mmCIF file with all atom_site columns, C-alpha atoms in Angstrom:
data_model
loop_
_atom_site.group_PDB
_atom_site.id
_atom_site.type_symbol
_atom_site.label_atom_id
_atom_site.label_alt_id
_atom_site.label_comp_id
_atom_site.label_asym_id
_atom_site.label_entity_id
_atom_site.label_seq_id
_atom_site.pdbx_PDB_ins_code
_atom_site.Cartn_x
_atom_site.Cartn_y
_atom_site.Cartn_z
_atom_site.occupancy
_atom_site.B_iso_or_equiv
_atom_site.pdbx_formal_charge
_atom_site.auth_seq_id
_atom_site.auth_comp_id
_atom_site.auth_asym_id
_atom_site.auth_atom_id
_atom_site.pdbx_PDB_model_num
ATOM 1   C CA . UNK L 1 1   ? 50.999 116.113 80.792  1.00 54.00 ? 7   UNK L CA 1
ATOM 2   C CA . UNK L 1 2   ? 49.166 119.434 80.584  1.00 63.00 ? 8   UNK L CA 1
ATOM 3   C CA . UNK L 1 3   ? 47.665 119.303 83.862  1.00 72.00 ? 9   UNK L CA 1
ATOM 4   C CA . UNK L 1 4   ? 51.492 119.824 85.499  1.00 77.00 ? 10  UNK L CA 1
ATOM 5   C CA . UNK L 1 5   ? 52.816 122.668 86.918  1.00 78.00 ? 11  UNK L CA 1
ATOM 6   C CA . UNK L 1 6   ? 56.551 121.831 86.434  1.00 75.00 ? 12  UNK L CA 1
ATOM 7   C CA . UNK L 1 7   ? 58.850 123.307 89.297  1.00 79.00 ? 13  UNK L CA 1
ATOM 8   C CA . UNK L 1 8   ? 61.973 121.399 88.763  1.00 71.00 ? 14  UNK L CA 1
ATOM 9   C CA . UNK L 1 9   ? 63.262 120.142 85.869  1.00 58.00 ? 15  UNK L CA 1
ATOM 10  C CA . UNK L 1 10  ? 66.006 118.056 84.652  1.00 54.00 ? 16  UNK L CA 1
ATOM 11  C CA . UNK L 1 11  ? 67.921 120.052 82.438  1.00 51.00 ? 17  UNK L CA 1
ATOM 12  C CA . UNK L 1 12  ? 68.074 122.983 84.805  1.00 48.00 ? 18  UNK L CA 1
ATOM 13  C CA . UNK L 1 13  ? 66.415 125.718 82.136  1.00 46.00 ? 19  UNK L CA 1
ATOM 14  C CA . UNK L 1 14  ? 62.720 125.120 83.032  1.00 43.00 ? 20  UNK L CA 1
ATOM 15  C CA . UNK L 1 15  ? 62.282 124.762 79.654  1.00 39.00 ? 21  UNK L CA 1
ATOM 16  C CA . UNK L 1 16  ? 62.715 121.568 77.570  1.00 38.00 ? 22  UNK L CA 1
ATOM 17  C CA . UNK L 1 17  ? 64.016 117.816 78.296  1.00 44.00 ? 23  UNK L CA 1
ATOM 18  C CA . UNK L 1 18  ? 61.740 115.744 81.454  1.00 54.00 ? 24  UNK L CA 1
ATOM 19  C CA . UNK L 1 19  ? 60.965 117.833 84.109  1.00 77.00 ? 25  UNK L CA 1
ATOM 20  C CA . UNK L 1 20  ? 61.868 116.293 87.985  1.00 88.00 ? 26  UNK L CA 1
ATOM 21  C CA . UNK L 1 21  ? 58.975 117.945 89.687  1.00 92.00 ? 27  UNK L CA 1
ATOM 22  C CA . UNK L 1 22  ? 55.495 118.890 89.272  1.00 92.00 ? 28  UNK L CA 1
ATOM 23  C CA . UNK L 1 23  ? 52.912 119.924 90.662  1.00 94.00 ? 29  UNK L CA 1
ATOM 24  C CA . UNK L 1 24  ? 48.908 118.755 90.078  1.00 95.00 ? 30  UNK L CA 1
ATOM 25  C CA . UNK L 1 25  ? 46.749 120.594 91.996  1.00 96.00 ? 31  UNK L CA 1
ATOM 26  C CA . UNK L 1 26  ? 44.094 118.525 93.467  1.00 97.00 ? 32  UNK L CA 1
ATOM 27  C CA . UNK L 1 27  ? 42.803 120.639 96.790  1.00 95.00 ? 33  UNK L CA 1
ATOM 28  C CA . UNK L 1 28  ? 42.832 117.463 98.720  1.00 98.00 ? 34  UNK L CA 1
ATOM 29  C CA . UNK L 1 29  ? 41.908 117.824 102.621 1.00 98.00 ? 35  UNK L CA 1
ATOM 30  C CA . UNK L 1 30  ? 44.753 116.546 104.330 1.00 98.00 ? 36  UNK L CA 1
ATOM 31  C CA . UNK L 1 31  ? 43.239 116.526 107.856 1.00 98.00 ? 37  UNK L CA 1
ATOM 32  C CA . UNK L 1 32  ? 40.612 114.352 105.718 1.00 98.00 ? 38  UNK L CA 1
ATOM 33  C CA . UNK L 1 33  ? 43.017 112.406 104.169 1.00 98.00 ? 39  UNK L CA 1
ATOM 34  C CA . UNK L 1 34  ? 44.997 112.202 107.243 1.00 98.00 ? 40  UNK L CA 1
ATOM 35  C CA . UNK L 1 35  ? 42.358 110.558 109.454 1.00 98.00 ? 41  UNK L CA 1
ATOM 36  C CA . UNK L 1 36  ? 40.840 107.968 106.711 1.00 98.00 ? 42  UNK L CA 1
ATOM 37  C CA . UNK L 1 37  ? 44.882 106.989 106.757 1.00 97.00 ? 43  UNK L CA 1
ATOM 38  C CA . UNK L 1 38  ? 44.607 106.989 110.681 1.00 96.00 ? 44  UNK L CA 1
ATOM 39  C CA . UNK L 1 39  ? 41.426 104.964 110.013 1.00 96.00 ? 45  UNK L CA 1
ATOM 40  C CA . UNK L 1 40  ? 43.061 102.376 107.797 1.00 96.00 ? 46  UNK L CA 1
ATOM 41  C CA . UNK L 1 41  ? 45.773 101.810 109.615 1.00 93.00 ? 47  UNK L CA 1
ATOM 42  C CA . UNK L 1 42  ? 43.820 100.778 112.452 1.00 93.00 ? 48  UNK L CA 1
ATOM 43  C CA . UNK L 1 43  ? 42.743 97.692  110.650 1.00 92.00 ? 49  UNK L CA 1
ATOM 44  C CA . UNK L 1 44  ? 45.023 97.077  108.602 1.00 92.00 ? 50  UNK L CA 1
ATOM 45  C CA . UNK L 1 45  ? 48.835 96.864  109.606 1.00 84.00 ? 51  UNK L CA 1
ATOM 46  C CA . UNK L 1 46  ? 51.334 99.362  107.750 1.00 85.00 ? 52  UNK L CA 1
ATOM 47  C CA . UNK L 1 47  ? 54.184 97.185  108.047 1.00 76.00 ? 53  UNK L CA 1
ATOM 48  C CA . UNK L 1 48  ? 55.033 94.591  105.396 1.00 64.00 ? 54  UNK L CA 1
ATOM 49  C CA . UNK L 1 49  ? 58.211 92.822  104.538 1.00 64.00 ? 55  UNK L CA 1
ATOM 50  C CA . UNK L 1 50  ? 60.324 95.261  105.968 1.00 68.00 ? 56  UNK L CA 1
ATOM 51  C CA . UNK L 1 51  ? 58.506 98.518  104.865 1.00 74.00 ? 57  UNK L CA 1
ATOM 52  C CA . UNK L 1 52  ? 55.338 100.177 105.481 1.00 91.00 ? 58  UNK L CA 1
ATOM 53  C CA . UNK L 1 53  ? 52.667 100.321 102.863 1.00 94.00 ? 59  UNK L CA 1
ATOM 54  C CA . UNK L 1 54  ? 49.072 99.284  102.182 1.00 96.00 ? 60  UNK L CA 1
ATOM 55  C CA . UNK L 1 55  ? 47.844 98.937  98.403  1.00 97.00 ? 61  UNK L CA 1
ATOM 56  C CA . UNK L 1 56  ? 44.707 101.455 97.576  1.00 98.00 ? 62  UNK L CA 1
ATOM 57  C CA . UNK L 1 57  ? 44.680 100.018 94.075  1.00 98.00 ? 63  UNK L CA 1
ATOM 58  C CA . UNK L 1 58  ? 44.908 96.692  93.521  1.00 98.00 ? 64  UNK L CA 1
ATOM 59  C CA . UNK L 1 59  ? 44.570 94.316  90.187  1.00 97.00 ? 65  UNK L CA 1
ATOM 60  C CA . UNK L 1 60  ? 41.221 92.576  89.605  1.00 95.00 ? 66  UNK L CA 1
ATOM 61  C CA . UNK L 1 61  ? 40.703 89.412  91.574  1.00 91.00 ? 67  UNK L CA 1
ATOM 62  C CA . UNK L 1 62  ? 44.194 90.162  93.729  1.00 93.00 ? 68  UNK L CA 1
ATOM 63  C CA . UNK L 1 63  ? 44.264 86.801  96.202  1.00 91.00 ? 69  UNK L CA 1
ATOM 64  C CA . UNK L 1 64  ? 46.113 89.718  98.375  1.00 92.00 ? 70  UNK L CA 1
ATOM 65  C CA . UNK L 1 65  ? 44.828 93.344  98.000  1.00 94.00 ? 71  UNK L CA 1
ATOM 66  C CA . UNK L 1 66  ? 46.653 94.843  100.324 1.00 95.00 ? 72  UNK L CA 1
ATOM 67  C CA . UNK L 1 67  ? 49.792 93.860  100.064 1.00 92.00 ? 73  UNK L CA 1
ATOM 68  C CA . UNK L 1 68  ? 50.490 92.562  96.576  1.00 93.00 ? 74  UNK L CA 1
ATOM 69  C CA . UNK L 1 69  ? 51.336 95.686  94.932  1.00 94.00 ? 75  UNK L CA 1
ATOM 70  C CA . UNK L 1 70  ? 53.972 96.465  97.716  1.00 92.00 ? 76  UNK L CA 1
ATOM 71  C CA . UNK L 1 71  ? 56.713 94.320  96.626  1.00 88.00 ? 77  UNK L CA 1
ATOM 72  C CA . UNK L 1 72  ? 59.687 95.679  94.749  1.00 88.00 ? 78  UNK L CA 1
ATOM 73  C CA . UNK L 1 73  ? 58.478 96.329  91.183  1.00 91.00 ? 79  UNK L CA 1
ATOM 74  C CA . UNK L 1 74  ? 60.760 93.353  89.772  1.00 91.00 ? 80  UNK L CA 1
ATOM 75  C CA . UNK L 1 75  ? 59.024 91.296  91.954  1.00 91.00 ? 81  UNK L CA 1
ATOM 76  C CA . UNK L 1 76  ? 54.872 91.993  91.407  1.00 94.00 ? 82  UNK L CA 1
ATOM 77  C CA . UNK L 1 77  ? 52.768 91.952  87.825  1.00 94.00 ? 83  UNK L CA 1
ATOM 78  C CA . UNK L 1 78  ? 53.550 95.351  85.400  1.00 95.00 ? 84  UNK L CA 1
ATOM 79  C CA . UNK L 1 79  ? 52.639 98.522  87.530  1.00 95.00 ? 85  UNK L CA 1
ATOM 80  C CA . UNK L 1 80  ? 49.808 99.517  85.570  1.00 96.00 ? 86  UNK L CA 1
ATOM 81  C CA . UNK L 1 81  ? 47.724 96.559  86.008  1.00 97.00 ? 87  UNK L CA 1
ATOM 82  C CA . UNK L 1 82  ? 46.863 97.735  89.694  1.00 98.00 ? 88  UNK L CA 1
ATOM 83  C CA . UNK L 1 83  ? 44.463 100.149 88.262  1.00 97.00 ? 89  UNK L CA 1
ATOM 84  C CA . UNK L 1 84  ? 41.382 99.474  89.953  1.00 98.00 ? 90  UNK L CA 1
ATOM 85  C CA . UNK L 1 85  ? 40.254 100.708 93.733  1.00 98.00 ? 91  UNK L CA 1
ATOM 86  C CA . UNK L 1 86  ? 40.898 98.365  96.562  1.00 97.00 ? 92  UNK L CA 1
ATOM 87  C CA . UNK L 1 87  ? 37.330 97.224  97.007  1.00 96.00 ? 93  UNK L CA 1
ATOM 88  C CA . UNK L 1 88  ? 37.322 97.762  100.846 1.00 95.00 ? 94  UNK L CA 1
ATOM 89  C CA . UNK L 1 89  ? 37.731 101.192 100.111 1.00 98.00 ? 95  UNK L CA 1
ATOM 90  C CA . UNK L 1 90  ? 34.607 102.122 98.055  1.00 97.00 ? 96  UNK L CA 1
ATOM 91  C CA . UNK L 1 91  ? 33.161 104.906 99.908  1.00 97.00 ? 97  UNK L CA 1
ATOM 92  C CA . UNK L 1 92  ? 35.962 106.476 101.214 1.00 98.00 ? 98  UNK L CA 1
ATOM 93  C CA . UNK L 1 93  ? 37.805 109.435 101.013 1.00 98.00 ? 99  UNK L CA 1
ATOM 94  C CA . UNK L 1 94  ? 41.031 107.457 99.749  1.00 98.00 ? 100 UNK L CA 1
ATOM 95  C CA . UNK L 1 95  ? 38.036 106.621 96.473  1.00 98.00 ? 101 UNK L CA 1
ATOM 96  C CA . UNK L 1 96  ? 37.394 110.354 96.085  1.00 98.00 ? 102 UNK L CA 1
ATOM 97  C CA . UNK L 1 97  ? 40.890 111.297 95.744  1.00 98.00 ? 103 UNK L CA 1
ATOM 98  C CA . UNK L 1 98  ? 42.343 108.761 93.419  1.00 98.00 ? 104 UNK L CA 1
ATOM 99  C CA . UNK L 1 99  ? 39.193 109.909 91.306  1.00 97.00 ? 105 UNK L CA 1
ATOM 100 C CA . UNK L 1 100 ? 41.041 113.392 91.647  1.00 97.00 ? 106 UNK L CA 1
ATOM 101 C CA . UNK L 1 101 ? 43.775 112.631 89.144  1.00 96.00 ? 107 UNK L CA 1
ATOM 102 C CA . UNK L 1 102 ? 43.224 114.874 86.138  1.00 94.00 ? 108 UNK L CA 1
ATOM 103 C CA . UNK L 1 103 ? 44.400 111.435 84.705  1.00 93.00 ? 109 UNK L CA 1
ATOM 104 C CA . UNK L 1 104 ? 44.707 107.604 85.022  1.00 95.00 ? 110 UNK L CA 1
ATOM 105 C CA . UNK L 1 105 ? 46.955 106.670 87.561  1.00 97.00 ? 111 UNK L CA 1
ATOM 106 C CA . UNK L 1 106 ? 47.992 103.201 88.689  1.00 97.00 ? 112 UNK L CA 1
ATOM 107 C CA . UNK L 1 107 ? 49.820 101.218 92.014  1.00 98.00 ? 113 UNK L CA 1
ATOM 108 C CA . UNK L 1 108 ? 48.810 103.577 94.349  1.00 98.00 ? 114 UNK L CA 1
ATOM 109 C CA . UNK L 1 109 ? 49.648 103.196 98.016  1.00 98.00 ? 115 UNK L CA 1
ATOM 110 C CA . UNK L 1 110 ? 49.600 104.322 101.687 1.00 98.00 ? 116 UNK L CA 1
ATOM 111 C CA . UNK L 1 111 ? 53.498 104.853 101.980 1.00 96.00 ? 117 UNK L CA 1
ATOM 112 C CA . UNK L 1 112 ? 54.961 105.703 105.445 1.00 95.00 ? 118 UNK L CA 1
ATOM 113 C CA . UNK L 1 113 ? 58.935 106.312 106.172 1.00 95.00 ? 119 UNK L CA 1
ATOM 114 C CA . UNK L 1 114 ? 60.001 106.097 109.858 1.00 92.00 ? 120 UNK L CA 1
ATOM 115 C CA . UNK L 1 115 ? 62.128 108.811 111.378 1.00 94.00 ? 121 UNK L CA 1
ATOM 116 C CA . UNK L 1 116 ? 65.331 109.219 110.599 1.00 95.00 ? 122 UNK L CA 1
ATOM 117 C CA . UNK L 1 117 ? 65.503 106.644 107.949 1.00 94.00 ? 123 UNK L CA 1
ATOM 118 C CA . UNK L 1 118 ? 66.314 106.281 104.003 1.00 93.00 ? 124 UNK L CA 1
ATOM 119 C CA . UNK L 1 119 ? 65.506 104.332 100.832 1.00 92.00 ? 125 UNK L CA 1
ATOM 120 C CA . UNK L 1 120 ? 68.631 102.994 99.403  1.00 93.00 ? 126 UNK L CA 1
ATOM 121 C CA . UNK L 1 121 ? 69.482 104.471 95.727  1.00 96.00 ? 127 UNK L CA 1
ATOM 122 C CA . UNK L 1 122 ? 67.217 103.296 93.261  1.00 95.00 ? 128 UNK L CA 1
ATOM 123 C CA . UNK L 1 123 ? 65.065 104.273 89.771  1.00 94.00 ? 129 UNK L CA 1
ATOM 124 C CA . UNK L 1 124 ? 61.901 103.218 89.574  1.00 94.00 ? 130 UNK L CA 1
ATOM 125 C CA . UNK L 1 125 ? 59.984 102.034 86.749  1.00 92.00 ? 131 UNK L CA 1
ATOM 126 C CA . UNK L 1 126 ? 57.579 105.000 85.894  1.00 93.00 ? 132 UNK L CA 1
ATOM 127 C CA . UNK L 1 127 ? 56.925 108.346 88.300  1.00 93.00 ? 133 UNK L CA 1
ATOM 128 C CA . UNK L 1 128 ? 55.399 108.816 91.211  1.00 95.00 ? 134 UNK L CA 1
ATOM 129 C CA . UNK L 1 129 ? 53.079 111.312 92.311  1.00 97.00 ? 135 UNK L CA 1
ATOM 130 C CA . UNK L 1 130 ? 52.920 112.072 96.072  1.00 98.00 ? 136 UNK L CA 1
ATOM 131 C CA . UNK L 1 131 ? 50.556 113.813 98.259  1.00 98.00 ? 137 UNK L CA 1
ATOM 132 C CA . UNK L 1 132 ? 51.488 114.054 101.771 1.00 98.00 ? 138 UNK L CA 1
ATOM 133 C CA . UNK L 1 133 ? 49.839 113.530 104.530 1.00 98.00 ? 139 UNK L CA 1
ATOM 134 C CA . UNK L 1 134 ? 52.530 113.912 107.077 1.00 98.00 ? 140 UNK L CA 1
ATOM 135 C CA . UNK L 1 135 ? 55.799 115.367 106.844 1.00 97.00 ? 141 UNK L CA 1
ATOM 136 C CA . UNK L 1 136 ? 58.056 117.822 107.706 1.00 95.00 ? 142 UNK L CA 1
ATOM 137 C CA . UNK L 1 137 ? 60.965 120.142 106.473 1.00 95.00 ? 143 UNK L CA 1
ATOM 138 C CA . UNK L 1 138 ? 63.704 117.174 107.319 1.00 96.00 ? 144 UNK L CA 1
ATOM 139 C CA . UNK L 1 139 ? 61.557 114.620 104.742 1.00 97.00 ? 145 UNK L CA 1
ATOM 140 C CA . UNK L 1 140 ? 62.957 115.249 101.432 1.00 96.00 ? 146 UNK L CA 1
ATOM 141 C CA . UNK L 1 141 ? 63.837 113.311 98.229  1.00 96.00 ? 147 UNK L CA 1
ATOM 142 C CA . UNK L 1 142 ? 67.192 113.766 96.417  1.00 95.00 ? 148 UNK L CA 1
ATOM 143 C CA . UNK L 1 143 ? 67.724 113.298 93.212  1.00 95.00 ? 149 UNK L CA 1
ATOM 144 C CA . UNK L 1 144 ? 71.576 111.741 93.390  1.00 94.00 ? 150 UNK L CA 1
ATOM 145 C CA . UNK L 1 145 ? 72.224 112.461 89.456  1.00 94.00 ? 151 UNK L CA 1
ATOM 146 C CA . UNK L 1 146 ? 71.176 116.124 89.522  1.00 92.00 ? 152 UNK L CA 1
ATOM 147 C CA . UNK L 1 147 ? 72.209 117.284 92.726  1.00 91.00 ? 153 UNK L CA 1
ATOM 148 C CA . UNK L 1 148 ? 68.720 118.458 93.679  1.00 92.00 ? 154 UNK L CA 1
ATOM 149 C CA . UNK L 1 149 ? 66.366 118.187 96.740  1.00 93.00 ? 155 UNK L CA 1
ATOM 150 C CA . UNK L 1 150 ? 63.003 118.204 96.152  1.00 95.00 ? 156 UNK L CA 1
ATOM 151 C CA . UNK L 1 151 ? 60.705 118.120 99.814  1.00 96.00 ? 157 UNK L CA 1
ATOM 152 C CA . UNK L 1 152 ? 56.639 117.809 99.148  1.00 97.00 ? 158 UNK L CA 1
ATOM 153 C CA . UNK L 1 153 ? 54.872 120.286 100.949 1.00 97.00 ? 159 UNK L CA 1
ATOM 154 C CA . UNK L 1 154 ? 51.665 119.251 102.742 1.00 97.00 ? 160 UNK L CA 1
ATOM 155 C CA . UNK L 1 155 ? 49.247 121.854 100.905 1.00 97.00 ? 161 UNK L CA 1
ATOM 156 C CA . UNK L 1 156 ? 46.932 119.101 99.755  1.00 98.00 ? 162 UNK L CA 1
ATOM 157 C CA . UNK L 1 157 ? 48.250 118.605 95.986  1.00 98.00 ? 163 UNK L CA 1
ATOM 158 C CA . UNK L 1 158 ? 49.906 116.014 94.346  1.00 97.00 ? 164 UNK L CA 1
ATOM 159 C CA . UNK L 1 159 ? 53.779 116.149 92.893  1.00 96.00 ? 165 UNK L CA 1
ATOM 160 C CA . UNK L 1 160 ? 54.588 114.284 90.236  1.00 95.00 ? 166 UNK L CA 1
ATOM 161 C CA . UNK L 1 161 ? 58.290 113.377 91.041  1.00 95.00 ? 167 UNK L CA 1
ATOM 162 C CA . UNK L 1 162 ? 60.461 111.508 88.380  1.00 94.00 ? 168 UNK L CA 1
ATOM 163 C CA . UNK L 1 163 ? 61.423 109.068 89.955  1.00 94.00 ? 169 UNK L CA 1
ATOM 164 C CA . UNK L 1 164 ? 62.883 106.875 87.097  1.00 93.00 ? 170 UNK L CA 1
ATOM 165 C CA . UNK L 1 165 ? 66.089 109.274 87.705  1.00 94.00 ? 171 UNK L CA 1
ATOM 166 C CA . UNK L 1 166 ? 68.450 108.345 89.978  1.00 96.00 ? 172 UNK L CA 1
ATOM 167 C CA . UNK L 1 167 ? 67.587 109.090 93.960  1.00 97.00 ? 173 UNK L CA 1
ATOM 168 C CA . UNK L 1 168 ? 66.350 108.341 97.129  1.00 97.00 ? 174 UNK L CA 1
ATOM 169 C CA . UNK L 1 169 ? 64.002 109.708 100.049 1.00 97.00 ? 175 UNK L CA 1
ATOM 170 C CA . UNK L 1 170 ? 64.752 110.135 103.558 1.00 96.00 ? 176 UNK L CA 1
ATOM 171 C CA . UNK L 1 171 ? 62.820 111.206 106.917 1.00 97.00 ? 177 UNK L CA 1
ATOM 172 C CA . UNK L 1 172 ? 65.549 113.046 109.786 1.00 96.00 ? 178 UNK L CA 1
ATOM 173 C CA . UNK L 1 173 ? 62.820 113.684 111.273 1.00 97.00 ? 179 UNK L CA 1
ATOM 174 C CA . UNK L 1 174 ? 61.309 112.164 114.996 1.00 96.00 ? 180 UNK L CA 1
ATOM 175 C CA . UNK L 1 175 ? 58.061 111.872 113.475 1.00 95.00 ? 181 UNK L CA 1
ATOM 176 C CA . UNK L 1 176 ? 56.468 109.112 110.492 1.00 94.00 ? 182 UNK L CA 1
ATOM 177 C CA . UNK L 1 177 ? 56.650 110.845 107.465 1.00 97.00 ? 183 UNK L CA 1
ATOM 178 C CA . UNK L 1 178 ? 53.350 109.279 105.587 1.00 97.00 ? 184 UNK L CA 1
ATOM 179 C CA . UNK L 1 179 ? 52.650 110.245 101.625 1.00 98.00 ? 185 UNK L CA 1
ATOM 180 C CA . UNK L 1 180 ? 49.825 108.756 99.500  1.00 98.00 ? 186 UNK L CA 1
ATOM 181 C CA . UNK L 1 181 ? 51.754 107.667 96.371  1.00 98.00 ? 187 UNK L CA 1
ATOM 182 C CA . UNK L 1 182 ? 50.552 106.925 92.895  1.00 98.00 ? 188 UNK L CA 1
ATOM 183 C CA . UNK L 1 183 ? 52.257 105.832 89.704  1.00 97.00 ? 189 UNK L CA 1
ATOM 184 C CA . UNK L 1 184 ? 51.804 107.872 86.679  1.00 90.00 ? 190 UNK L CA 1
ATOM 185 C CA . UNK L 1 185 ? 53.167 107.501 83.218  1.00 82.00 ? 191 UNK L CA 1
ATOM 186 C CA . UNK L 1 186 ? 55.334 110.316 83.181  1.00 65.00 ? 192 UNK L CA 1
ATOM 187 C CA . UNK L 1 187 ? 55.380 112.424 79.118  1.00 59.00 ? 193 UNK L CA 1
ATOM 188 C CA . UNK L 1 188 ? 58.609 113.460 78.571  1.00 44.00 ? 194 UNK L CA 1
ATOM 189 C CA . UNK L 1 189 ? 57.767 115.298 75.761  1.00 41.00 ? 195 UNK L CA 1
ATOM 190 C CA . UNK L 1 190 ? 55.807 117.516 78.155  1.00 43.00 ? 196 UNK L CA 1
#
């Protein structure tokens, strides 16, 4: 993907095999982003089955935009089928930031961690690119297999993380940590 700046990468030389983290630069708003999120989440609820996450791409005709996409992948259609903008959210600023992307990207979502919490150890099916909103220096991702930490700054870009490597995210923080989180298909011929 030429439009990645790759900080991190999997084979420790910078150099050649998939990277784990890059960076797409997207000069995003956050305080924008941050208050059509606060927006959003005042009419729609965050929490679903036992995380929080809305769907801002959804597949056509979805019986449940907002949620369907926010199952575990095993359990919802193939990840690049929820390609197309939630409808609700024509005219937003959540519209002109997916249309950001320097490339297609697919399943994206509101994600929010609570403090002091963590995902269990997983790989997911493709990457994930995530711009956050809210965070802090205790919100980090770790990449279990490579014994590196990776935490996304809030400077209004996107990081394309690998996440079909081994690892998990976790908030220590007292505060919701809340990223806006995109699949990508991740070129690992770079």
């Amino acid at each position: 993907m030429s439009h990645v700046n790759w900080i991190v990468s999997a084979d420790g030389e910078g150099g050649a095999g998939t990277g784990l983290v890059g960076r797409v630069d997207l000069d995003v708003d956050v305080d924008e982003l941050a208050r059509a999120a606060d927006e959003l989440v005042r009419h729609r609820p965050l929490i679903f089955d036992q995380t929080q996450q809305l769907a801002i791409q959804v597949r056509p005709g979805s019986a449940d935009p907002w949620y369907e996409s926010c199952y575990q992948e095993k359990d919802i259609a193939p990840e690049h089928e929820y390609a197309d903008l939630n409808p609700e959210l024509k005219g937003t600023y959540f519209e002109e930031v997916v249309a950001r992307f320097p490339f297609p990207v697919f399943r994206t979502r509101l994600m929010a961690l609570t403090a002091r919490t963590c995902y269990s150890v997983h790989r997911d099916d493709t990457a994930r690119l995530h711009v956050a909103i809210r965070s802090s220096e205790h919100a980090a991702f770790v990449f279990v297999e490579r014994n590196e930490v990776f935490r996304v700054p809030t400077d209004g870009n996107a990081y394309l993380l690998n996440t079909t490597e081994v690892h998990t995210a976790l908030n220590g923080a007292r505060d919701l940590r809340l990223h806006l989180v995109a699949g990508a298909a991740l070129d690992a011929s770079r």
